[in-house]
Short mmCIF file of C-alpha atoms in Angstrom, two decimals:
data_model
loop_
_atom_site.label_atom_id
_atom_site.label_comp_id
_atom_site.label_asym_id
_atom_site.label_seq_id
_atom_site.Cartn_x
_atom_site.Cartn_y
_atom_site.Cartn_z
CA UNK A 1 -40.59 99.06 -217.27
CA UNK A 2 -40.80 96.19 -215.67
CA UNK A 3 -39.60 96.53 -211.43
CA UNK A 4 -36.63 93.89 -212.53
CA UNK A 5 -36.19 96.49 -215.40
CA UNK A 6 -35.82 98.96 -212.52
CA UNK A 7 -33.83 97.07 -210.18
CA UNK A 8 -31.28 96.96 -213.33
CA UNK A 9 -31.05 99.79 -214.11
CA UNK A 10 -29.86 101.20 -210.27
CA UNK A 11 -27.37 98.75 -210.02
CA UNK A 12 -25.57 100.25 -212.74
CA UNK A 13 -26.06 103.87 -211.68
CA UNK A 14 -25.40 102.79 -208.27
CA UNK A 15 -22.17 101.23 -210.18
CA UNK A 16 -21.12 103.94 -211.86
CA UNK A 17 -21.57 106.58 -208.73
CA UNK A 18 -18.90 104.23 -207.44
CA UNK A 19 -16.62 103.61 -209.78
CA UNK A 20 -16.93 107.66 -210.45
CA UNK A 21 -16.16 108.13 -206.84
CA UNK A 22 -13.04 105.75 -206.31
CA UNK A 23 -11.67 106.95 -208.88
CA UNK A 24 -11.71 111.20 -207.81
CA UNK A 25 -11.08 110.14 -204.21
CA UNK A 26 -8.44 108.30 -205.78
CA UNK A 27 -7.43 111.29 -207.89
CA UNK A 28 -8.06 113.85 -205.32
CA UNK A 29 -5.55 112.38 -203.03
CA UNK A 30 -3.14 112.32 -205.86
CA UNK A 31 -3.39 115.74 -206.01
CA UNK A 32 -3.66 116.52 -202.62
CA UNK A 33 0.04 114.68 -202.37
CA UNK A 34 1.33 116.07 -204.73
CA UNK A 35 0.56 119.72 -204.76
CA UNK A 36 0.49 119.95 -201.17
CA UNK A 37 -3.09 121.44 -200.18
CA UNK A 38 -2.20 121.84 -197.18
CA UNK A 39 -0.43 124.73 -196.81
CA UNK A 40 -3.55 126.27 -199.21
CA UNK A 41 -6.33 125.99 -196.78
CA UNK A 42 -4.14 127.55 -194.31
CA UNK A 43 -2.84 129.82 -195.95
CA UNK A 44 -5.87 132.17 -194.71
CA UNK A 45 -4.23 132.21 -191.02
CA UNK A 46 -0.92 131.34 -191.77
CA UNK A 47 -0.15 135.35 -190.99
CA UNK A 48 -1.72 135.05 -187.35
CA UNK A 49 1.15 131.64 -187.30
CA UNK A 50 4.32 132.19 -185.29
CA UNK A 51 6.09 130.30 -188.35
CA UNK A 52 3.33 130.25 -190.96
CA UNK A 53 2.55 126.66 -189.96
CA UNK A 54 0.50 125.22 -187.91
CA UNK A 55 1.18 122.25 -185.11
CA UNK A 56 -0.33 118.59 -184.30
CA UNK A 57 -0.45 116.13 -181.19
CA UNK A 58 -1.04 112.38 -183.04
CA UNK A 59 1.13 111.30 -185.47
CA UNK A 60 -1.67 110.34 -187.66
CA UNK A 61 -2.21 113.68 -187.88
CA UNK A 62 -1.41 114.56 -191.17
CA UNK A 63 -2.63 111.61 -193.36
CA UNK A 64 -5.94 111.92 -191.49
CA UNK A 65 -6.42 115.28 -192.04
CA UNK A 66 -4.68 114.94 -196.30
CA UNK A 67 -7.71 111.69 -196.15
CA UNK A 68 -9.77 113.99 -195.11
CA UNK A 69 -9.69 116.23 -197.34
CA UNK A 70 -9.16 114.34 -200.16
CA UNK A 71 -12.36 112.84 -199.25
CA UNK A 72 -14.68 115.48 -199.16
CA UNK A 73 -12.27 116.94 -202.46
CA UNK A 74 -13.93 113.72 -204.36
CA UNK A 75 -17.22 114.43 -203.18
CA UNK A 76 -17.96 117.41 -205.04
CA UNK A 77 -16.30 116.14 -207.87
CA UNK A 78 -18.23 113.64 -208.42
CA UNK A 79 -21.58 114.82 -207.08
CA UNK A 80 -21.98 115.95 -211.04
CA UNK A 81 -21.23 111.84 -212.37
CA UNK A 82 -23.54 111.07 -209.42
CA UNK A 83 -26.32 113.39 -209.86
CA UNK A 84 -26.34 113.02 -213.48
CA UNK A 85 -27.08 109.60 -212.77
CA UNK A 86 -29.80 110.13 -210.55
CA UNK A 87 -31.01 112.57 -213.15
CA UNK A 88 -30.61 109.57 -215.94
CA UNK A 89 -32.44 107.28 -213.65
CA UNK A 90 -35.20 109.56 -212.34
CA UNK A 91 -36.20 112.05 -215.14
CA UNK A 92 -38.20 109.38 -217.65
CA UNK A 93 -41.10 109.23 -214.46
CA UNK A 94 -40.71 113.87 -214.41
CA UNK A 95 -43.47 115.79 -217.16
CA UNK A 96 -41.42 117.84 -219.88
CA UNK A 97 -42.11 120.88 -216.35
CA UNK A 98 -40.96 119.13 -214.19
CA UNK A 99 -37.22 118.72 -215.82
CA UNK A 100 -37.31 122.47 -216.37
CA UNK A 101 -37.64 123.19 -213.61
CA UNK A 102 -35.63 121.03 -211.28
CA UNK A 103 -32.06 120.91 -213.41
CA UNK A 104 -31.76 124.73 -212.90
CA UNK A 105 -32.59 124.68 -209.11
CA UNK A 106 -30.31 122.24 -208.98
CA UNK A 107 -27.36 124.30 -210.30
CA UNK A 108 -28.36 126.99 -207.93
CA UNK A 109 -28.41 124.81 -204.84
CA UNK A 110 -25.26 124.05 -205.46
CA UNK A 111 -23.56 127.66 -206.43
CA UNK A 112 -25.93 128.91 -202.85
CA UNK A 113 -23.20 125.92 -201.63
CA UNK A 114 -20.06 126.88 -203.16
CA UNK A 115 -20.50 129.87 -202.44
CA UNK A 116 -21.33 129.62 -198.27
CA UNK A 117 -17.94 127.54 -198.17
CA UNK A 118 -16.45 129.93 -199.82
CA UNK A 119 -17.89 133.38 -197.08
CA UNK A 120 -16.67 130.27 -194.53
CA UNK A 121 -12.75 130.05 -195.93
CA UNK A 122 -11.90 133.33 -196.92
CA UNK A 123 -13.78 135.93 -194.40
CA UNK A 124 -15.30 133.94 -191.07
CA UNK A 125 -12.51 131.35 -190.29
CA UNK A 126 -9.39 134.70 -190.74
CA UNK A 127 -11.41 136.23 -189.05
CA UNK A 128 -13.11 134.50 -185.79
CA UNK A 129 -9.52 133.15 -185.62
CA UNK A 130 -7.92 136.46 -184.96
CA UNK A 131 -10.49 137.51 -182.66
CA UNK A 132 -9.99 134.68 -180.30
CA UNK A 133 -5.87 135.23 -180.81
CA UNK A 134 -6.11 139.08 -179.34
CA UNK A 135 -8.13 137.44 -175.94
CA UNK A 136 -4.96 137.24 -174.67
CA UNK A 137 -4.31 136.13 -171.12
CA UNK A 138 -0.75 135.96 -168.38
CA UNK A 139 -1.76 131.94 -167.97
CA UNK A 140 -2.63 130.94 -171.61
CA UNK A 141 -0.50 131.01 -175.19
CA UNK A 142 -2.01 130.44 -178.15
CA UNK A 143 -1.39 126.88 -180.07
CA UNK A 144 -4.19 126.02 -182.74
CA UNK A 145 -2.95 122.12 -183.87
CA UNK A 146 -3.52 121.25 -187.34
CA UNK A 147 -6.15 118.43 -186.03
CA UNK A 148 -8.60 121.81 -184.68
CA UNK A 149 -8.36 123.83 -187.43
CA UNK A 150 -8.95 121.68 -189.78
CA UNK A 151 -11.87 120.65 -187.64
CA UNK A 152 -13.13 124.40 -187.05
CA UNK A 153 -12.57 124.37 -190.65
CA UNK A 154 -14.62 121.79 -192.16
CA UNK A 155 -17.74 122.03 -189.18
CA UNK A 156 -18.24 125.77 -190.19
CA UNK A 157 -17.86 124.87 -193.42
CA UNK A 158 -20.26 122.78 -193.97
CA UNK A 159 -22.53 124.88 -191.16
CA UNK A 160 -22.85 128.02 -193.86
CA UNK A 161 -23.43 126.14 -197.77
CA UNK A 162 -25.79 124.83 -194.99
CA UNK A 163 -27.31 127.92 -194.05
CA UNK A 164 -26.76 129.13 -197.65
CA UNK A 165 -29.83 126.62 -198.37
CA UNK A 166 -32.30 128.60 -197.50
CA UNK A 167 -33.60 130.11 -200.04
CA UNK A 168 -34.09 126.50 -201.74
CA UNK A 169 -35.88 125.20 -198.66
CA UNK A 170 -37.99 128.23 -199.53
CA UNK A 171 -38.55 127.99 -202.74
CA UNK A 172 -39.85 124.00 -202.39
CA UNK A 173 -42.23 125.33 -198.76
CA UNK A 174 -43.72 128.03 -201.04
CA UNK A 175 -44.54 125.37 -204.69
CA UNK A 176 -45.77 123.02 -202.01
CA UNK A 177 -48.22 125.82 -200.85
CA UNK A 178 -46.44 125.20 -196.58
CA UNK A 179 -45.42 129.21 -196.83
CA UNK A 180 -46.62 132.30 -198.70
CA UNK A 181 -44.53 135.48 -198.78
CA UNK A 182 -46.52 136.95 -197.13
CA UNK A 183 -46.63 134.68 -194.01
CA UNK A 184 -42.14 135.32 -194.65
CA UNK A 185 -43.22 138.66 -194.45
CA UNK A 186 -44.63 139.28 -191.14
CA UNK A 187 -41.71 136.63 -189.59
CA UNK A 188 -38.93 139.36 -190.31
CA UNK A 189 -38.91 139.94 -186.52
CA UNK A 190 -37.83 136.19 -185.19
CA UNK A 191 -35.86 135.53 -188.26
CA UNK A 192 -33.95 138.61 -187.94
CA UNK A 193 -33.81 137.32 -184.07
CA UNK A 194 -33.63 133.87 -183.69
CA UNK A 195 -30.75 134.14 -187.16
CA UNK A 196 -28.98 136.39 -184.62
CA UNK A 197 -28.88 133.88 -181.80
CA UNK A 198 -28.04 131.24 -184.47
CA UNK A 199 -25.10 132.99 -185.20
CA UNK A 200 -24.61 133.80 -181.36
CA UNK A 201 -24.34 130.02 -180.76
CA UNK A 202 -21.87 129.19 -183.34
CA UNK A 203 -19.95 131.67 -183.54
CA UNK A 204 -16.57 130.85 -180.74
CA UNK A 205 -16.33 132.44 -177.63
CA UNK A 206 -17.32 135.99 -177.53
CA UNK A 207 -17.15 137.41 -180.36
CA UNK A 208 -19.32 140.18 -181.27
CA UNK A 209 -18.19 140.77 -185.36
CA UNK A 210 -18.28 136.90 -186.51
CA UNK A 211 -21.61 137.60 -184.71
CA UNK A 212 -21.95 139.96 -187.31
CA UNK A 213 -19.97 138.50 -190.22
CA UNK A 214 -22.20 135.04 -189.97
CA UNK A 215 -25.95 137.22 -188.92
CA UNK A 216 -25.32 139.62 -192.01
CA UNK A 217 -25.87 136.92 -194.56
CA UNK A 218 -28.28 135.17 -193.42
CA UNK A 219 -30.31 137.44 -193.17
CA UNK A 220 -29.74 138.60 -196.42
CA UNK A 221 -30.70 135.01 -197.36
CA UNK A 222 -34.22 135.25 -195.76
CA UNK A 223 -34.56 138.58 -197.06
CA UNK A 224 -33.98 137.43 -200.44
CA UNK A 225 -35.94 133.91 -199.82
CA UNK A 226 -39.46 136.01 -199.08
CA UNK A 227 -38.71 137.37 -203.09
CA UNK A 228 -37.83 134.43 -204.21
CA UNK A 229 -40.72 132.98 -202.75
CA UNK A 230 -43.38 136.05 -204.15
CA UNK A 231 -41.97 134.88 -207.62
CA UNK A 232 -42.84 130.98 -207.00
CA UNK A 233 -46.41 131.76 -205.72
CA UNK A 234 -46.89 134.04 -208.50
CA UNK A 235 -46.12 131.78 -210.45
CA UNK A 236 -48.37 129.10 -208.20
CA UNK A 237 -51.61 130.92 -208.69
CA UNK A 238 -51.17 131.95 -212.12
CA UNK A 239 -51.05 127.75 -213.10
CA UNK A 240 -54.58 127.56 -210.76
CA UNK A 241 -55.44 130.28 -212.80
CA UNK A 242 -55.44 128.47 -215.78
CA UNK A 243 -56.23 125.63 -214.86
CA UNK A 244 -59.40 126.90 -213.30
CA UNK A 245 -60.54 128.23 -216.24
CA UNK A 246 -59.94 125.07 -217.59
CA UNK A 247 -62.13 123.35 -215.87
CA UNK A 248 -65.20 126.03 -215.87
CA UNK A 249 -64.94 125.38 -220.08
#
């Protein structure tokens, strides 16, 4: 296909992606406002609040938070369409074997990201806030604001989602020959120590339980990444052996 035709196709793929994004953003805002989605997101910590509601100090906070939530939800809803448009543009340049590999990997990556967000929303955030509220002081009175809560939730969800992509990163690095299962296995102690330090940094306050809740899936994902690396490494060795046998003939 000529270069100008590639640009024309890319332009239409981008236009279709933007249309899908704006439609999903509008639908997400309507859904979030009409069905009052905020109480659902506050529910994990509702029992920790005096009247089950969050405070806010900025008059624009309700609208701003609603737009932020709608934005995230809209991007998530539009991502399949955007991914499909990107795939339609790139797939002609890929071989059949590459197409068979990329599609399940992308699906697995999406599931891992959603699993990380679910763990953050339903386990880590409520436990963290409850532990912080248990730190009593005669000079302090807890007042959780909507801005602080949703900002904390967005940060933790993004962190958990990114951490849960570790097996995908290891898969790619192994496929490129940059790491091997043996190297990952020897680095277990370092991985455990680094993940523990990272958990302590990300976890707010001095929370042993919260740190452990974050550390356990991180290190568990590292062990799972070793298994993924082993399968990919084994498949790569078979391909290399087959290529060598063909060359020898």
